Each structure stands twice: as structure tokens, then as C-alpha cells.
Coordinates of C-alpha atoms in Angstrom, one line a residue:
M25 CA 112.4 75.0 99.1
N26 CA 113.4 78.0 97.8
C27 CA 111.3 81.0 98.7
Y28 CA 109.6 81.6 96.0
E29 CA 108.4 78.2 96.1
E30 CA 107.9 78.6 99.1
L31 CA 105.6 81.5 99.3
V32 CA 103.4 79.4 96.7
A33 CA 102.7 76.2 98.7
R34 CA 102.1 79.1 102.1
G35 CA 99.2 79.9 99.3
L36 CA 100.3 83.2 99.0
I37 CA 100.9 83.7 95.3
A38 CA 97.5 84.8 93.3
Q39 CA 98.5 86.4 90.6
V40 CA 102.0 87.5 88.1
T41 CA 103.1 88.6 84.9
N42 CA 106.1 86.6 84.2
E43 CA 106.7 83.6 86.9
E44 CA 110.8 82.2 85.5
E45 CA 111.9 85.8 86.0
I46 CA 110.5 86.8 89.0
K47 CA 110.9 82.7 90.4
K48 CA 114.5 83.8 89.6
M49 CA 115.2 86.9 90.9
V50 CA 113.0 86.5 94.3
N51 CA 114.9 83.3 95.4
A52 CA 118.7 84.8 94.6
G53 CA 117.4 87.6 96.7
E54 CA 117.7 89.9 93.5
A55 CA 114.3 91.5 93.6
T56 CA 113.7 95.1 95.1
F57 CA 110.0 95.5 95.9
Y58 CA 106.4 97.4 97.1
I59 CA 103.7 97.5 98.3
G60 CA 101.6 100.0 99.2
F61 CA 99.8 101.9 102.6
D62 CA 97.3 103.7 102.4
P63 CA 97.6 106.0 106.1
T64 CA 93.0 105.9 106.7
A65 CA 93.6 104.7 110.5
D66 CA 96.3 105.5 112.5
S67 CA 97.5 101.9 112.9
L68 CA 98.0 99.4 111.0
H69 CA 94.7 96.4 111.6
V70 CA 95.8 92.8 110.7
G71 CA 94.4 93.2 107.4
H72 CA 98.5 94.5 106.8
F73 CA 99.4 91.1 108.2
M74 CA 99.4 89.5 105.1
A75 CA 101.6 92.1 103.2
L76 CA 103.0 92.7 106.3
C77 CA 104.4 89.1 107.2
L78 CA 105.2 89.1 102.9
M79 CA 107.5 91.4 103.2
K80 CA 109.8 90.6 105.8
R81 CA 110.0 86.4 104.5
L82 CA 111.0 88.6 101.2
Q83 CA 113.5 90.9 103.9
M84 CA 114.8 87.2 105.1
A85 CA 115.8 85.9 101.5
G86 CA 117.9 88.8 100.4
N87 CA 115.3 90.8 98.9
K88 CA 115.1 94.3 99.4
P89 CA 111.3 96.1 100.0
I90 CA 109.4 99.3 100.1
A91 CA 107.4 100.5 102.0
L92 CA 105.5 102.7 100.3
I93 CA 103.7 105.4 102.1
G94 CA 100.8 106.7 100.8
G95 CA 100.8 110.1 102.1
G96 CA 99.7 112.0 98.4
T97 CA 96.5 108.0 97.0
G98 CA 96.0 108.6 100.9
M99 CA 94.3 112.7 99.4
V100 CA 92.0 110.6 97.1
G101 CA 91.7 107.2 98.5
D102 CA 91.4 103.8 96.4
P103 CA 87.8 102.9 95.3
S104 CA 88.7 99.5 95.0
G105 CA 86.9 97.4 97.2
R106 CA 84.6 100.2 98.2
T107 CA 81.1 101.1 97.6
D108 CA 80.9 105.0 98.9
M109 CA 83.6 107.8 98.6
R110 CA 86.1 107.4 101.2
Q111 CA 86.2 110.1 103.6
M112 CA 89.3 113.5 102.8
M113 CA 91.8 114.0 105.4
T114 CA 94.0 116.9 106.2
P115 CA 97.9 116.9 105.6
E116 CA 98.3 116.7 108.9
M117 CA 96.3 113.5 109.8
I118 CA 97.7 111.8 107.1
D119 CA 100.6 113.0 107.9
H120 CA 100.4 111.8 111.9
N121 CA 99.0 108.3 109.9
C122 CA 102.6 108.1 108.1
E123 CA 104.7 108.3 111.4
C124 CA 102.7 105.9 113.3
F125 CA 103.0 103.3 110.2
K126 CA 106.8 103.4 110.2
K127 CA 107.0 102.7 114.1
Q128 CA 104.7 99.3 113.1
M129 CA 106.6 98.5 110.1
S130 CA 110.0 98.1 112.3
R131 CA 108.5 95.3 114.3
F132 CA 108.3 93.1 111.1
I133 CA 110.7 95.6 108.7
D134 CA 114.8 95.6 109.1
F135 CA 115.1 99.4 108.1
S136 CA 119.7 99.4 108.5
E137 CA 121.4 100.9 106.2
G138 CA 121.1 98.9 102.6
K139 CA 118.1 96.4 104.1
A140 CA 115.1 98.8 103.3
L141 CA 113.8 101.6 102.6
M142 CA 110.4 104.0 104.2
V143 CA 108.8 106.4 101.1
N144 CA 106.4 108.9 100.7
N145 CA 104.5 108.8 97.5
A146 CA 103.9 112.8 99.2
D147 CA 107.1 113.1 97.7
W148 CA 106.0 113.8 94.4
L149 CA 102.7 113.1 93.9
L150 CA 102.6 117.2 95.6
K151 CA 105.0 118.8 93.6
L152 CA 103.3 117.6 90.6
N153 CA 101.6 120.1 87.3
Y154 CA 98.6 118.6 86.3
V155 CA 98.7 120.0 82.9
E156 CA 102.6 118.2 82.4
L157 CA 100.9 114.9 84.1
L158 CA 98.7 114.6 81.3
R159 CA 100.8 115.5 78.5
E160 CA 102.9 112.8 80.7
V161 CA 101.7 110.0 81.4
G162 CA 98.0 110.3 80.0
A163 CA 98.2 109.9 76.8
C164 CA 99.7 105.7 78.2
F165 CA 96.2 104.7 79.4
S166 CA 92.7 103.8 77.9
V167 CA 90.3 104.7 79.6
N168 CA 87.7 102.4 78.2
N169 CA 90.3 99.5 79.6
M170 CA 90.4 101.5 82.6
L171 CA 86.5 102.0 82.8
R172 CA 86.8 97.8 82.6
A173 CA 89.0 96.8 85.6
E174 CA 86.7 95.9 88.6
C175 CA 87.8 98.5 91.1
Y176 CA 85.8 101.3 88.6
K177 CA 83.6 98.6 87.5
Q178 CA 81.7 98.1 91.3
R179 CA 80.9 101.9 91.8
M180 CA 79.7 102.6 88.3
E181 CA 76.2 102.9 89.3
K182 CA 76.4 104.1 92.9
G183 CA 79.6 107.1 91.1
L184 CA 82.8 107.2 90.8
S185 CA 84.2 111.2 91.8
F186 CA 86.7 112.0 88.8
L187 CA 88.6 112.5 92.3
E188 CA 88.9 108.9 93.1
F189 CA 88.9 107.4 89.1
N190 CA 92.7 109.1 88.9
Y191 CA 93.7 106.8 91.5
M192 CA 95.1 104.4 89.0
I193 CA 97.2 106.8 87.8
M194 CA 99.1 107.4 90.4
Q195 CA 99.0 104.5 91.6
S196 CA 101.0 104.0 88.5
Y197 CA 103.6 106.7 88.4
D198 CA 105.1 105.0 92.0
F199 CA 106.0 102.7 90.2
Y200 CA 107.1 103.9 87.5
M201 CA 108.6 107.0 90.4
L202 CA 109.9 103.8 92.0
F203 CA 112.0 102.0 89.6
Q204 CA 113.6 105.1 87.9
E205 CA 114.7 106.3 91.3
Y206 CA 115.3 103.2 93.9
G207 CA 115.3 100.2 90.9
C208 CA 112.3 99.0 91.8
N209 CA 111.5 95.6 89.6
M210 CA 108.6 94.4 91.3
Q211 CA 105.1 96.0 93.0
F212 CA 102.9 92.3 95.2
G213 CA 99.9 94.4 95.5
G214 CA 96.4 92.5 96.6
D215 CA 93.5 90.3 94.7
D216 CA 92.1 93.4 94.0
Q217 CA 95.4 96.2 92.6
W218 CA 95.9 94.0 90.4
S219 CA 93.7 96.8 87.5
N220 CA 96.4 99.5 89.0
M221 CA 99.2 96.9 89.3
L222 CA 99.3 96.1 85.8
G223 CA 98.8 100.3 84.8
G224 CA 101.9 100.5 86.6
T225 CA 103.6 98.0 84.5
E226 CA 102.8 98.9 81.4
L227 CA 103.3 103.3 82.1
I228 CA 107.0 101.6 82.8
R229 CA 107.5 100.3 79.8
R230 CA 105.1 102.5 77.3
K231 CA 107.2 105.9 78.7
L232 CA 110.7 104.0 79.5
G233 CA 111.4 101.0 76.9
K234 CA 109.6 97.3 76.3
D235 CA 112.9 96.0 78.3
A236 CA 112.1 97.9 80.9
H237 CA 112.7 95.1 83.6
A238 CA 108.9 95.2 86.1
M239 CA 107.2 92.9 87.1
T240 CA 104.3 92.0 89.3
I241 CA 102.9 90.1 91.6
T242 CA 98.9 90.1 93.9
L243 CA 99.0 88.2 97.0
L244 CA 95.9 85.3 96.5
L245 CA 93.3 86.3 99.2
N246 CA 94.0 89.7 100.2
S247 CA 90.1 90.3 100.1
E248 CA 89.7 87.9 102.8
G249 CA 92.4 90.0 104.4
K250 CA 91.3 93.2 104.8
K251 CA 88.1 91.2 106.4
M252 CA 90.6 89.5 108.8
G253 CA 90.6 93.4 110.3
K254 CA 87.2 93.6 111.1
T255 CA 85.1 92.6 113.5
Q256 CA 80.5 92.3 114.8
S257 CA 82.7 95.7 118.0
G258 CA 85.5 97.2 114.6
A259 CA 88.5 96.9 114.2
V260 CA 92.0 94.6 114.6
W261 CA 94.6 96.8 115.4
L262 CA 98.5 96.7 116.2
D263 CA 98.7 99.5 118.3
P264 CA 98.5 98.2 122.2
N265 CA 96.0 101.2 122.6
K266 CA 94.1 100.4 120.1
T267 CA 93.4 96.9 120.4
S268 CA 95.5 94.9 123.9
P269 CA 97.9 92.1 123.3
F270 CA 95.1 89.7 125.1
D271 CA 92.7 90.6 122.5
F272 CA 94.4 90.6 120.4
Y273 CA 96.0 87.6 121.4
Q274 CA 91.8 86.0 121.5
Y275 CA 91.0 87.2 118.3
W276 CA 93.5 84.6 117.0
R277 CA 92.6 82.1 118.6
N278 CA 89.1 81.8 117.8
V279 CA 89.5 82.0 114.3
A280 CA 86.8 78.8 112.1
D281 CA 88.1 76.1 112.1
A282 CA 88.0 75.7 108.2
D283 CA 90.7 79.0 108.4
V284 CA 93.1 78.2 111.0
L285 CA 95.9 76.1 109.1
K286 CA 95.2 79.2 106.2
C287 CA 96.1 81.3 109.0
L288 CA 99.4 79.5 110.5
R289 CA 101.0 78.9 106.8
M290 CA 99.8 82.8 105.3
L291 CA 100.9 84.9 108.4
T292 CA 103.4 83.3 111.0
F293 CA 106.9 81.7 110.1
L294 CA 107.1 78.2 111.0
P295 CA 108.0 75.4 109.5
I296 CA 105.8 74.9 106.6
E297 CA 106.8 70.7 107.6
Q298 CA 105.7 71.8 111.1
I299 CA 101.9 73.1 109.5
D300 CA 101.5 70.4 106.8
E301 CA 101.2 68.0 110.0
M302 CA 98.6 69.9 111.5
D303 CA 96.5 69.3 108.7
R304 CA 95.5 65.9 110.6
W305 CA 94.8 67.2 113.3
E306 CA 90.9 67.1 114.2
G307 CA 88.7 67.8 117.4
S308 CA 90.3 69.0 120.0
Q309 CA 93.4 68.8 118.3
L310 CA 92.0 72.2 116.4
N311 CA 92.1 73.7 119.2
T312 CA 96.3 73.8 120.0
A313 CA 96.5 75.0 116.8
K314 CA 94.8 77.9 117.7
E315 CA 96.4 78.8 120.0
I316 CA 100.0 78.7 118.0
L317 CA 98.4 80.8 115.9
A318 CA 97.6 83.0 118.5
Y319 CA 100.1 82.7 120.4
E320 CA 103.0 83.4 117.0
L321 CA 100.9 86.8 115.6
T322 CA 100.3 87.5 119.4
K323 CA 104.5 87.3 119.6
L324 CA 105.5 88.9 116.1
V325 CA 104.3 92.3 117.6
H326 CA 103.5 92.3 120.3
G327 CA 106.1 90.2 121.3
E328 CA 106.5 87.4 123.3
E329 CA 107.1 89.0 126.5
E330 CA 103.3 90.3 125.4
A331 CA 102.5 87.3 124.5
Q332 CA 103.1 84.8 127.1
K333 CA 101.0 87.0 129.1
A334 CA 98.6 86.8 126.5
Q335 CA 98.3 82.9 126.5
T336 CA 98.2 83.2 130.5
A337 CA 95.7 84.8 131.0
A338 CA 93.5 83.0 128.1
K339 CA 95.0 79.9 129.7
A340 CA 93.1 81.1 133.1
L341 CA 90.2 82.1 132.2
F342 CA 89.3 79.9 129.5
G343 CA 90.8 76.9 131.1
G344 CA 91.0 77.5 135.1
Q345 CA 94.1 77.1 135.1
G346 CA 97.1 80.4 136.6
S347 CA 96.1 83.5 137.8
L348 CA 94.4 86.7 136.0
E349 CA 96.8 89.1 136.6
N350 CA 97.6 89.8 132.8
M351 CA 94.1 89.6 131.5
P352 CA 92.3 93.1 130.5
S353 CA 90.9 95.7 133.3
Y354 CA 89.7 98.7 133.7
C355 CA 89.6 101.2 137.5
L356 CA 87.0 102.4 138.2
K357 CA 87.1 105.7 139.8
A358 CA 85.5 107.0 142.9
E359 CA 83.2 108.7 141.3
D360 CA 81.5 106.1 139.0
F361 CA 79.7 105.2 142.7
I362 CA 76.7 107.2 144.0
E363 CA 75.7 107.1 147.3
G364 CA 78.3 103.5 147.3
R365 CA 76.8 101.4 144.7
I366 CA 77.3 101.3 140.9
D367 CA 74.9 99.2 139.4
I368 CA 75.5 96.4 136.9
L369 CA 75.1 98.6 133.4
A370 CA 76.6 101.5 134.5
I371 CA 79.7 98.5 134.7
L372 CA 79.3 97.0 131.6
Q373 CA 78.7 101.1 130.0
K374 CA 81.7 102.5 130.8
S375 CA 84.0 99.0 131.1
G376 CA 83.1 99.4 126.8
L377 CA 82.2 96.1 127.6
A378 CA 78.2 97.5 126.2
S379 CA 78.6 100.9 123.9
S380 CA 75.8 102.7 125.9
R381 CA 73.2 101.8 129.0
S382 CA 70.3 100.6 126.8
E383 CA 72.6 98.2 124.9
A384 CA 73.7 96.6 128.5
R385 CA 70.7 96.1 129.4
R386 CA 69.5 94.5 126.7
N387 CA 72.7 91.5 127.1
V388 CA 71.4 91.5 130.4
E389 CA 68.3 90.1 129.9
Q390 CA 68.7 88.1 127.1
G391 CA 70.5 86.0 129.6
G392 CA 74.2 87.0 128.6
V393 CA 76.5 88.4 131.2
S394 CA 77.2 86.8 134.5
V395 CA 80.0 88.2 137.6
N396 CA 82.1 86.3 139.1
G397 CA 80.5 83.0 136.9
T398 CA 76.7 84.0 137.9
Q399 CA 74.7 84.5 135.2
I400 CA 73.4 88.1 136.5
K401 CA 69.3 88.3 135.1
D402 CA 68.5 91.7 137.0
S403 CA 69.6 94.6 135.4
K404 CA 69.2 97.2 138.2
L405 CA 71.8 95.0 139.9
S406 CA 74.0 97.0 141.9
Y407 CA 77.4 96.8 143.5
G408 CA 79.4 97.9 146.6
R409 CA 83.4 99.0 146.9
E410 CA 83.5 96.5 148.7
D411 CA 82.3 94.2 145.7
F412 CA 85.8 94.7 143.7
T413 CA 88.4 93.7 146.4
G414 CA 90.9 91.0 145.6
D415 CA 91.6 90.0 142.1
G416 CA 88.4 92.4 141.2
M417 CA 85.4 91.0 139.5
M418 CA 85.4 89.1 135.9
V419 CA 82.8 90.5 134.0
K420 CA 81.4 88.2 131.1
R421 CA 79.4 89.9 127.7
G422 CA 78.4 86.6 125.3
K423 CA 81.1 83.6 124.6
K424 CA 83.9 86.2 124.0
N425 CA 83.8 89.7 125.9
F426 CA 85.8 89.2 128.8
M427 CA 86.5 92.8 131.6
K428 CA 88.6 92.6 135.2
V429 CA 86.5 95.5 137.5
I430 CA 88.8 96.8 139.9
V431 CA 88.3 99.5 141.7
E432 CA 91.1 102.3 142.0

């Protein structure tokens, strides 16, 4: 199976502007393509996974990725999929986030000489003169067409700032610059970016002639991919200091039955034939598929050693097999004890299993907390230092939140 056909088989392609030409270029390893990442945080999250895996697949087939960091567009904010205006960031915050992105992307993409590029659109967008930009590209955009774009339509009732209205022009200008400076002949983006991407293709055609070679492709289910990065407790980050390898593993281990095969196809590098065989799996076999998914993705992000540790800890915790050594832990300090005791509410709050004492009390009163396998019903229950000897205290909140609590 050639590269493009595999992308289709894995459910990654939604729309294209010229499928035959795109297929030819991708399969021949002749695509120089870009995907943009706005630095709105200091870590990528699992919602970026689809794009990162796609870049890796295309690079493995001989194509050249350009990771475009939105140091310029990040100052404006993309209105796509949002109901409110994004919080403004300082240039220092954006620069810091860009540096963090570079380190994380290097686990997926080979940035050695000639293999890939990492570019920051601040390099050209921040140098633009407003009147010159209006004269150069303003006439290439129809306001009527822009207002019909889904990313703007959904914001019109609640209010769309003129700042955000410029985002399509800035993103289009990115493709125009990448095409001229780096020979970028293809752009990939999510299904919510289609209008912005078509704007870039049209700008190249209008400015450089209709024979200019520029293609667009969108990824299937990108809006769903963004949701992958969110859980009830917040985002699932690729930075191990924000989301531990164990929690990262558990996130994927707990995907819905209906999503596990889809995630295996889109996000792992297992042979498509092997994944197709899993289509016939049912019942407990789906749990095996989830374990495979969790292990493969944890290995991809955190390395094989951390993936093995996370899997071992999960099996020990949920299956009673092996040691709990590698599961997430929290270390209580001497000052956490009052007269040699600490109550269960403080343990839940300090370990991060509850955000406050009131939330911790509700969890206990509703029967959602256990210690070393025993359900806790008394919110005033307290423990001494001697209760944390050996492997420490195993504290559980709900069905999926665990912490090994130890004492320094």
C-alpha cells in the first residue's frame, strides 16, 4: 500500500483540492508540506497527535515536513471552534511556548539537515507594514466569502473581533510565504481550517499565477482530535511534568470501545493489516486492544522504558500482577502532619486527587474514596506516619484516579 492510500485507509483524509496530483506527489516523496501549531500553551497535547503522526508518516515516505510555529498568528488567535476570544499572550510567553514545542516535536520528526524544517511565522508577519499588506493581499480576499466561512459564521452572533477576522488573511499569507521561501507545495490542516487553507491556495494563484503549484488537504476528525486533548480534569499533555507517563497511558487505556480501533488506525504505526484483524475482536479482547493502543502511544511520546513502566504499574493496580513501584506517587512532608496525624481530606487535596477539601469531603461522603482497597466512609478519618510504611498508602478516587501516597 502506497503512502497516500494508507492515509485514506487509516481515516486521515477528509478533503483535497486535487486528489490525483496530491496522491502522485505524496507517493513519490515529492511533497514539501506544512502544518501549523499556534503556541497557546507551553506543551502540545494529545489533540495535536493526529497532525504529528501524519507528519511522521509522510516523512517516512520521503516527503519533507515544515512545522510552522505560530509566533505571529498566536498574537491574534484563531476563532475556529471557539465561542469567545482567545486570551492575549505576551511576546515572551509565545517565545517560551515555541521553544517547548520544538523539543516535543523532535520526538516525532527528524529535523536533521534537509529532512524537515521548523519555521516561526513571526519572522515575516511581525515585519509587515499594515498599509503594504492591505495593498499586497487585501484585494485577493472577498469579505462576502470570508463571512460565509464556518469559522466566522459560528462567532457572528456572539461577536467577532476585527483582530480575529484577520486570522484567515494571516494564515493564507503563511502559505504564500512558505511557497516562495521554502518551496512548500502542500498544506495540511484540520477540517475546521478548510476555509483558511483555501484562502492560502487562492492567494498563491492570484499573486503568482494560476500555474503556481499549491495543494491543500484536510485531516478527518480534527475537531474530534482536539477533544481528545481534554478530560474532565483538564488537558492531557505530552509534557511528562504536566501529565505523567502513567496518566498518559491510562488516558488511552480508558478510551471508549467504539473509538479504540479508530485511534489505533489514526495514531499508531502498527501495520494496517494487524489493526484490521482486531476488527473482529469483541468483549475482553477490546481491553487487549486498548492496552496495545496505550502502550504504543506512550512509547511514541515518552519512550519504550516509560511505556513499559506505565503498563507494568497499570497491570499491578488493576490486575493485581506485579509491583506498584512505577505508578504515580505523592510524597507527604513532615509539615503536612498535625500532631503526627493527617486526615483523609488533606491527603486527597494535597495529592491532587481532589481540588479542595470540600470536593474531597463530597467524594468521601458519596462513597467514591478507598484506601488500600477499603472504602472510606468517615471524612474525619486520619492517619499517622506509621500507616504509610512499606509501599505507602494506595488512595483511590472514583474508578480511574489513583495515587500512591508516601512519607519523606
